[in-house]
Amino acid sequence: MCDSNKQDVIRCFRDVDYLMSDTKRQSKNGVDKQMCNVYVPPEDDSRDYNPVLVFVHGGSWSRGDRSHRWFDVYGNLAKYFAKAGYVVVVAGYRLSPEVQHPTHCEDVAQCLKFVKLKIKTYNGNPDLVFLMGHSAGGHICASLVLNTAFLDKVDLDHTFIKGCVTVSGVYDVTATALMSQIVSRFVIIPAFGRREDGDYSDCSPIEYVRRGAPPFLVLNAEKDWGLDRQSEHFVQKLCNAGVECKWKRYHRSGTNHLSIIGLSKLRGEPYKEMCADSIDFLDDLVRRRFEGKKMSKHLRGNSSVVYDDVFVEGLEDQPQPVMDDVAQDGEDLGGVCSL
């Protein structure tokens, strides 16, 4: 039940057209993909505009949607961050095999362009935009941050994204294709095409690491299909380039590649520690934008979580959509997502 007091209500604007055009979109299971859902925090008279978090779902580049059919997983995640004061944009994008890389990234870049132009309509700050993605969504986010060609194509400055959180992300597509013949045949080839030499370096964010990139928070589940090894190499390369970065793997927590976002939970709840750590990271970046503070050495959180490594280096007029009111229920939401 929704609370009639607007100060206690998270507003959700569903199926927002981020293309801002009459372009024909890919529709899958009756859902247009090039749209987004926008979650607006409860009204707060103490601030003019809220920081913005753009979330990109996973699904092996071929499945998933901004409005997940299981218990509104991504809506739960968005509400968790909206409660913390972020305008959350859950981006949809066209899926493989109908399209292949780089289309997924180009679609989300178009969503970022929409955020730049229109997010003030939703009380968001276009100068405080962060990215977050899970699994394939982590690959998309890292690609958008590191491969400047994507932002160039939509006339966005390379500094538009102020920070990036990747959860169980894919950073080396070549290495992912080598995991098994099943992964190569049913995940990589539909999304990136068949390469006789098996080289997907041009599709891999790890190959685009650059000095001057915004800070990263890289997170992995305890059981993460071997993607934690990719994260280790990715984080080390970021640090070698002088990019500010933190890496955390959740030991002894029972998390896996799906549960960390909420896809294997009964109520679609994301993993609490992951959400809390992400908010701490983002809040720290927001504070530093206004106060000039350096990043704290460690993430705050439950002491039962073990840090593998912590790296700190290199400081550096849309029509009104249909609106749903989503009342805060006071539940703690914690999460995970998919490849």
CSV table of C-alpha atoms in Angstrom, one decimal:
chain,number,residue,atom,x,y,z
A,1,MET,CA,0.0,0.0,0.0
A,2,CYS,CA,1.3,3.4,-0.9
A,3,ASP,CA,1.7,6.1,1.7
A,4,SER,CA,-0.2,9.2,0.8
A,5,ASN,CA,2.6,11.4,2.3
A,6,LYS,CA,4.8,12.3,-0.6
A,7,GLN,CA,7.8,12.7,1.7
A,8,ASP,CA,7.6,9.0,2.4
A,9,VAL,CA,7.1,7.7,-1.1
A,10,ILE,CA,9.5,6.6,-3.8
A,11,ARG,CA,8.0,7.5,-7.2
A,12,CYS,CA,8.5,5.2,-10.1
A,13,PHE,CA,8.1,6.3,-13.7
A,14,ARG,CA,7.9,3.2,-15.9
A,15,ASP,CA,8.7,2.7,-19.6
A,16,VAL,CA,10.3,6.1,-20.2
A,17,ASP,CA,11.4,6.6,-23.8
A,18,TYR,CA,15.1,7.4,-23.6
A,19,LEU,CA,15.5,7.6,-27.3
A,20,MET,CA,13.1,10.6,-27.3
A,21,SER,CA,12.0,9.7,-30.8
A,22,ASP,CA,9.6,7.6,-32.9
A,23,THR,CA,12.3,5.1,-33.7
A,24,LYS,CA,11.1,1.5,-34.0
A,25,ARG,CA,12.4,-0.5,-31.1
A,26,GLN,CA,13.2,-4.2,-30.6
A,27,SER,CA,10.4,-5.8,-28.6
A,28,LYS,CA,10.9,-9.1,-26.8
A,29,ASN,CA,8.0,-10.8,-24.9
A,30,GLY,CA,6.0,-7.7,-25.6
A,31,VAL,CA,8.4,-5.4,-23.9
A,32,ASP,CA,10.1,-2.5,-25.8
A,33,LYS,CA,13.8,-2.7,-24.8
A,34,GLN,CA,15.1,0.9,-25.5
A,35,MET,CA,13.3,2.3,-22.5
A,36,CYS,CA,14.1,2.8,-18.8
A,37,ASN,CA,12.4,3.0,-15.4
A,38,VAL,CA,13.2,5.9,-13.2
A,39,TYR,CA,12.9,5.8,-9.4
A,40,VAL,CA,12.8,9.1,-7.6
A,41,PRO,CA,13.7,9.4,-3.9
A,42,PRO,CA,11.2,10.8,-1.3
A,43,GLU,CA,11.1,14.6,-1.4
A,44,ASP,CA,13.7,16.3,0.7
A,45,ASP,CA,13.7,20.0,1.2
A,46,SER,CA,17.4,20.0,2.2
A,47,ARG,CA,18.7,19.4,-1.4
A,48,ASP,CA,17.8,20.8,-4.8
A,49,TYR,CA,18.8,17.8,-6.9
A,50,ASN,CA,19.8,14.2,-6.1
A,51,PRO,CA,22.8,12.2,-7.5
A,52,VAL,CA,21.9,9.8,-10.2
A,53,LEU,CA,22.6,6.0,-10.5
A,54,VAL,CA,22.1,4.3,-13.9
A,55,PHE,CA,21.8,0.6,-13.4
A,56,VAL,CA,22.3,-1.9,-16.2
A,57,HIS,CA,21.0,-5.5,-15.8
A,58,GLY,CA,22.7,-8.7,-16.8
A,59,GLY,CA,21.5,-11.7,-18.7
A,60,SER,CA,24.3,-12.9,-21.0
A,61,TRP,CA,23.5,-9.9,-23.3
A,62,SER,CA,20.5,-12.0,-24.5
A,63,ARG,CA,18.1,-12.1,-21.6
A,64,GLY,CA,16.6,-9.9,-18.9
A,65,ASP,CA,14.8,-6.6,-18.8
A,66,ARG,CA,14.5,-3.4,-16.8
A,67,SER,CA,11.3,-4.8,-15.2
A,68,HIS,CA,12.3,-8.3,-14.2
A,69,ARG,CA,9.5,-10.8,-14.2
A,70,TRP,CA,10.7,-12.4,-11.0
A,71,PHE,CA,9.6,-10.4,-8.0
A,72,ASP,CA,10.7,-7.1,-9.6
A,73,VAL,CA,14.3,-7.8,-8.8
A,74,TYR,CA,15.7,-4.6,-10.3
A,75,GLY,CA,12.9,-2.5,-8.8
A,76,ASN,CA,13.9,-3.8,-5.4
A,77,LEU,CA,17.5,-2.8,-6.1
A,78,ALA,CA,16.4,0.6,-7.3
A,79,LYS,CA,14.2,1.2,-4.3
A,80,TYR,CA,17.1,0.4,-2.0
A,81,PHE,CA,19.3,3.1,-3.6
A,82,ALA,CA,16.4,5.5,-3.9
A,83,LYS,CA,15.9,5.3,-0.1
A,84,ALA,CA,19.6,6.4,0.2
A,85,GLY,CA,18.8,9.5,-1.9
A,86,TYR,CA,19.7,8.5,-5.4
A,87,VAL,CA,17.6,8.9,-8.5
A,88,VAL,CA,17.9,5.5,-10.1
A,89,VAL,CA,17.5,4.8,-13.8
A,90,VAL,CA,17.2,1.2,-14.7
A,91,ALA,CA,18.1,1.0,-18.4
A,92,GLY,CA,16.8,-1.5,-20.9
A,93,TYR,CA,18.8,-2.3,-24.1
A,94,ARG,CA,18.3,-4.5,-27.2
A,95,LEU,CA,19.3,-8.1,-26.8
A,96,SER,CA,21.2,-10.7,-28.7
A,97,PRO,CA,21.0,-12.7,-30.9
A,98,GLU,CA,18.9,-10.1,-32.8
A,99,VAL,CA,21.7,-7.6,-32.2
A,100,GLN,CA,25.4,-8.0,-31.3
A,101,HIS,CA,28.1,-5.9,-29.7
A,102,PRO,CA,28.5,-2.9,-29.7
A,103,THR,CA,24.7,-2.3,-29.9
A,104,HIS,CA,24.1,-3.1,-26.2
A,105,CYS,CA,26.6,-0.5,-25.2
A,106,GLU,CA,25.3,2.0,-27.7
A,107,ASP,CA,21.8,1.7,-26.4
A,108,VAL,CA,22.9,2.4,-22.8
A,109,ALA,CA,24.9,5.3,-24.1
A,110,GLN,CA,21.7,6.7,-25.5
A,111,CYS,CA,20.1,6.3,-22.1
A,112,LEU,CA,23.0,8.3,-20.6
A,113,LYS,CA,22.4,11.0,-23.2
A,114,PHE,CA,18.7,11.1,-22.0
A,115,VAL,CA,20.0,11.4,-18.4
A,116,LYS,CA,22.1,14.3,-19.3
A,117,LEU,CA,19.3,16.2,-21.0
A,118,LYS,CA,16.2,15.2,-19.0
A,119,ILE,CA,17.1,13.9,-15.5
A,120,LYS,CA,16.4,17.3,-13.9
A,121,THR,CA,12.8,16.6,-14.7
A,122,TYR,CA,13.1,13.8,-12.1
A,123,ASN,CA,15.0,15.9,-9.6
A,124,GLY,CA,18.3,14.4,-10.6
A,125,ASN,CA,21.6,16.1,-10.9
A,126,PRO,CA,23.1,15.7,-14.4
A,127,ASP,CA,26.5,16.6,-13.1
A,128,LEU,CA,26.5,13.7,-10.5
A,129,VAL,CA,25.9,10.6,-12.6
A,130,PHE,CA,27.2,7.1,-11.7
A,131,LEU,CA,27.0,3.7,-13.4
A,132,MET,CA,26.3,0.3,-11.9
A,133,GLY,CA,25.9,-3.0,-13.7
A,134,HIS,CA,25.8,-6.7,-13.0
A,135,SER,CA,27.4,-9.4,-15.1
A,136,ALA,CA,26.8,-8.5,-18.7
A,137,GLY,CA,25.6,-5.2,-17.4
A,138,GLY,CA,29.0,-4.8,-15.7
A,139,HIS,CA,30.7,-5.4,-19.0
A,140,ILE,CA,28.5,-2.7,-20.6
A,141,CYS,CA,29.2,-0.2,-17.8
A,142,ALA,CA,33.0,-0.8,-17.8
A,143,SER,CA,33.0,-0.4,-21.6
A,144,LEU,CA,31.1,2.9,-21.5
A,145,VAL,CA,33.5,4.3,-18.9
A,146,LEU,CA,36.7,3.1,-20.5
A,147,ASN,CA,36.1,3.1,-24.2
A,148,THR,CA,35.6,6.8,-24.9
A,149,ALA,CA,34.2,6.1,-28.4
A,150,PHE,CA,30.8,5.3,-26.9
A,151,LEU,CA,30.3,8.6,-25.1
A,152,ASP,CA,31.9,10.5,-28.1
A,153,LYS,CA,29.1,9.0,-30.3
A,154,VAL,CA,26.4,10.6,-28.2
A,155,ASP,CA,28.3,13.9,-27.6
A,156,LEU,CA,29.0,13.3,-23.9
A,157,ASP,CA,32.2,14.3,-22.2
A,158,HIS,CA,34.5,11.6,-21.1
A,159,THR,CA,34.1,12.9,-17.5
A,160,PHE,CA,30.3,12.6,-17.5
A,161,ILE,CA,30.4,9.4,-15.4
A,162,LYS,CA,31.7,10.2,-12.0
A,163,GLY,CA,32.1,6.6,-10.7
A,164,CYS,CA,31.3,3.0,-11.6
A,165,VAL,CA,30.2,0.0,-9.6
A,166,THR,CA,30.5,-3.4,-11.3
A,167,VAL,CA,29.1,-6.5,-9.7
A,168,SER,CA,30.3,-9.9,-11.0
A,169,GLY,CA,31.2,-8.2,-14.3
A,170,VAL,CA,32.8,-9.5,-17.5
A,171,TYR,CA,36.0,-7.6,-18.4
A,172,ASP,CA,37.8,-10.0,-20.7
A,173,VAL,CA,35.5,-11.5,-23.4
A,174,THR,CA,38.3,-13.6,-24.9
A,175,ALA,CA,38.9,-15.3,-21.5
A,176,THR,CA,35.1,-15.8,-21.0
A,177,ALA,CA,34.9,-17.5,-24.4
A,178,LEU,CA,37.6,-19.9,-23.3
A,179,MET,CA,35.7,-20.9,-20.1
A,180,SER,CA,34.0,-23.7,-22.0
A,181,GLN,CA,32.5,-24.7,-25.4
A,182,ILE,CA,29.0,-24.1,-23.9
A,183,VAL,CA,29.8,-20.6,-22.8
A,184,SER,CA,31.4,-19.8,-26.2
A,185,ARG,CA,28.6,-21.3,-28.2
A,186,PHE,CA,25.6,-20.1,-26.2
A,187,VAL,CA,26.8,-16.9,-24.6
A,188,ILE,CA,29.7,-15.3,-26.5
A,189,ILE,CA,29.0,-16.1,-30.1
A,190,PRO,CA,25.4,-14.9,-30.1
A,191,ALA,CA,26.4,-11.6,-28.4
A,192,PHE,CA,29.7,-10.9,-30.1
A,193,GLY,CA,29.8,-13.0,-33.2
A,194,ARG,CA,32.1,-15.9,-34.2
A,195,ARG,CA,35.8,-15.2,-34.3
A,196,GLU,CA,37.9,-17.8,-36.0
A,197,ASP,CA,40.9,-16.7,-34.0
A,198,GLY,CA,38.9,-16.5,-30.7
A,199,ASP,CA,40.2,-13.0,-30.1
A,200,TYR,CA,37.6,-10.6,-28.6
A,201,SER,CA,40.0,-8.0,-27.3
A,202,ASP,CA,38.2,-5.2,-29.1
A,203,CYS,CA,35.1,-6.0,-27.1
A,204,SER,CA,36.9,-6.3,-23.7
A,205,PRO,CA,36.9,-3.4,-21.2
A,206,ILE,CA,40.2,-4.6,-19.8
A,207,GLU,CA,41.8,-3.6,-23.1
A,208,TYR,CA,40.6,0.0,-22.8
A,209,VAL,CA,41.8,0.8,-19.3
A,210,ARG,CA,43.0,4.4,-19.4
A,211,ARG,CA,44.5,7.0,-17.1
A,212,GLY,CA,41.9,9.5,-16.0
A,213,ALA,CA,39.0,7.1,-15.8
A,214,PRO,CA,36.6,7.6,-12.9
A,215,PRO,CA,36.8,5.6,-9.7
A,216,PHE,CA,35.7,1.9,-9.8
A,217,LEU,CA,34.2,-0.3,-7.1
A,218,VAL,CA,34.6,-3.9,-8.3
A,219,LEU,CA,32.5,-6.6,-6.4
A,220,ASN,CA,32.4,-10.3,-6.7
A,221,ALA,CA,30.3,-13.1,-5.1
A,222,GLU,CA,31.9,-16.0,-3.2
A,223,LYS,CA,31.0,-18.3,-6.1
A,224,ASP,CA,31.2,-16.3,-9.2
A,225,TRP,CA,31.8,-18.7,-12.2
A,226,GLY,CA,35.5,-17.8,-12.3
A,227,LEU,CA,34.8,-14.1,-13.0
A,228,ASP,CA,36.6,-13.1,-9.8
A,229,ARG,CA,39.9,-14.0,-11.5
A,230,GLN,CA,39.0,-11.6,-14.3
A,231,SER,CA,38.3,-9.0,-11.7
A,232,GLU,CA,41.7,-9.4,-10.1
A,233,HIS,CA,43.4,-8.8,-13.4
A,234,PHE,CA,41.1,-5.9,-14.3
A,235,VAL,CA,41.6,-4.2,-10.9
A,236,GLN,CA,45.4,-4.6,-11.1
A,237,LYS,CA,45.4,-3.0,-14.6
A,238,LEU,CA,43.2,-0.1,-13.4
A,239,CYS,CA,45.7,0.5,-10.5
A,240,ASN,CA,48.7,0.3,-12.8
A,241,ALA,CA,47.0,3.0,-14.9
A,242,GLY,CA,46.6,5.2,-11.8
A,243,VAL,CA,42.8,4.7,-11.7
A,244,GLU,CA,41.3,4.9,-8.2
A,245,CYS,CA,39.8,1.5,-7.5
A,246,LYS,CA,38.5,-0.8,-4.8
A,247,TRP,CA,37.9,-4.6,-5.1
A,248,LYS,CA,35.9,-6.7,-2.7
A,249,ARG,CA,35.0,-10.3,-2.8
A,250,TYR,CA,32.4,-11.6,-0.3
A,251,HIS,CA,33.9,-14.6,1.5
A,252,ARG,CA,31.9,-16.9,3.8
A,253,SER,CA,28.7,-15.2,2.8
A,254,GLY,CA,27.2,-17.9,0.6
A,255,THR,CA,26.8,-15.6,-2.3
A,256,ASN,CA,26.9,-16.7,-5.9
A,257,HIS,CA,26.6,-15.1,-9.3
A,258,LEU,CA,22.8,-14.9,-9.1
A,259,SER,CA,22.1,-14.3,-5.4
A,260,ILE,CA,24.3,-11.2,-5.2
A,261,ILE,CA,21.7,-9.3,-7.1
A,262,GLY,CA,18.6,-11.2,-5.9
A,263,LEU,CA,17.8,-13.5,-8.9
A,264,SER,CA,17.9,-16.6,-6.7
A,265,LYS,CA,16.1,-15.1,-3.7
A,266,LEU,CA,12.5,-15.9,-2.9
A,267,ARG,CA,11.5,-12.2,-2.8
A,268,GLY,CA,14.0,-11.0,-5.3
A,269,GLU,CA,16.1,-9.2,-2.7
A,270,PRO,CA,19.6,-8.1,-3.5
A,271,TYR,CA,22.5,-9.0,-1.2
A,272,LYS,CA,22.6,-6.5,1.7
A,273,GLU,CA,26.3,-6.1,2.0
A,274,MET,CA,26.7,-5.4,-1.7
A,275,CYS,CA,24.1,-2.6,-1.6
A,276,ALA,CA,25.6,-1.1,1.6
A,277,ASP,CA,29.1,-1.2,0.2
A,278,SER,CA,28.0,0.4,-3.1
A,279,ILE,CA,26.1,3.2,-1.3
A,280,ASP,CA,29.2,3.8,0.9
A,281,PHE,CA,31.4,4.1,-2.2
A,282,LEU,CA,29.0,6.4,-4.0
A,283,ASP,CA,28.3,8.5,-1.0
A,284,ASP,CA,32.0,9.0,-0.5
A,285,LEU,CA,32.4,10.2,-4.1
A,286,VAL,CA,29.4,12.6,-3.7
A,287,ARG,CA,30.9,14.1,-0.5
A,288,ARG,CA,34.3,14.5,-2.1
A,289,ARG,CA,32.8,16.4,-5.0
A,290,PHE,CA,31.6,19.0,-2.6
A,291,GLU,CA,34.2,18.7,0.2
A,292,GLY,CA,37.4,17.7,-1.6
A,293,LYS,CA,37.9,14.8,0.7
A,294,LYS,CA,40.1,11.8,-0.2
A,295,MET,CA,38.6,8.3,-0.4
A,296,SER,CA,38.4,6.5,2.9
A,297,LYS,CA,40.9,3.6,3.1
A,298,HIS,CA,38.3,0.9,3.7
A,299,LEU,CA,34.6,0.4,2.9
A,300,ARG,CA,32.4,0.6,6.0
A,301,GLY,CA,30.3,-2.4,6.7
A,302,ASN,CA,29.9,-5.7,8.5
A,303,SER,CA,33.2,-6.9,9.9
A,304,SER,CA,32.3,-10.4,8.9
A,305,VAL,CA,33.1,-9.6,5.3
A,306,VAL,CA,36.6,-10.3,4.3
A,307,TYR,CA,38.6,-8.0,1.9
A,308,ASP,CA,40.7,-9.9,-0.6
A,309,ASP,CA,42.5,-6.7,-1.6
A,310,VAL,CA,41.8,-3.0,-1.4
A,311,PHE,CA,43.5,-0.8,-4.0
A,312,VAL,CA,43.5,2.9,-3.7
A,313,GLU,CA,45.6,4.7,-6.3
A,314,GLY,CA,45.7,7.6,-8.7
A,315,LEU,CA,43.2,10.2,-7.3
A,316,GLU,CA,42.1,11.8,-10.0
A,317,ASP,CA,10.8,17.9,-22.9
A,318,GLN,CA,9.8,14.4,-22.5
A,319,PRO,CA,6.0,13.7,-22.2
A,320,GLN,CA,5.1,12.8,-18.6
A,321,PRO,CA,5.2,9.0,-18.3
A,322,VAL,CA,2.8,6.9,-16.4
A,323,MET,CA,3.7,7.1,-12.7
A,324,ASP,CA,3.4,4.5,-10.0
A,325,ASP,CA,3.8,5.3,-6.4
A,326,VAL,CA,6.0,2.8,-4.5
A,327,ALA,CA,5.7,3.2,-0.8
A,328,GLN,CA,8.8,2.5,1.3
A,329,ASP,CA,8.2,-0.6,3.4
A,330,GLY,CA,11.3,-0.3,5.7
A,331,GLU,CA,12.7,-3.7,4.6
A,332,ASP,CA,16.4,-4.2,4.1
A,333,LEU,CA,17.1,-5.2,0.6
A,334,GLY,CA,20.3,-6.9,-0.4
A,335,GLY,CA,21.3,-8.3,-3.7
A,336,VAL,CA,22.8,-10.2,-6.7
A,337,CYS,CA,22.2,-10.5,-10.5
A,338,SER,CA,23.2,-12.6,-13.7
A,339,LEU,CA,25.9,-12.9,-16.4
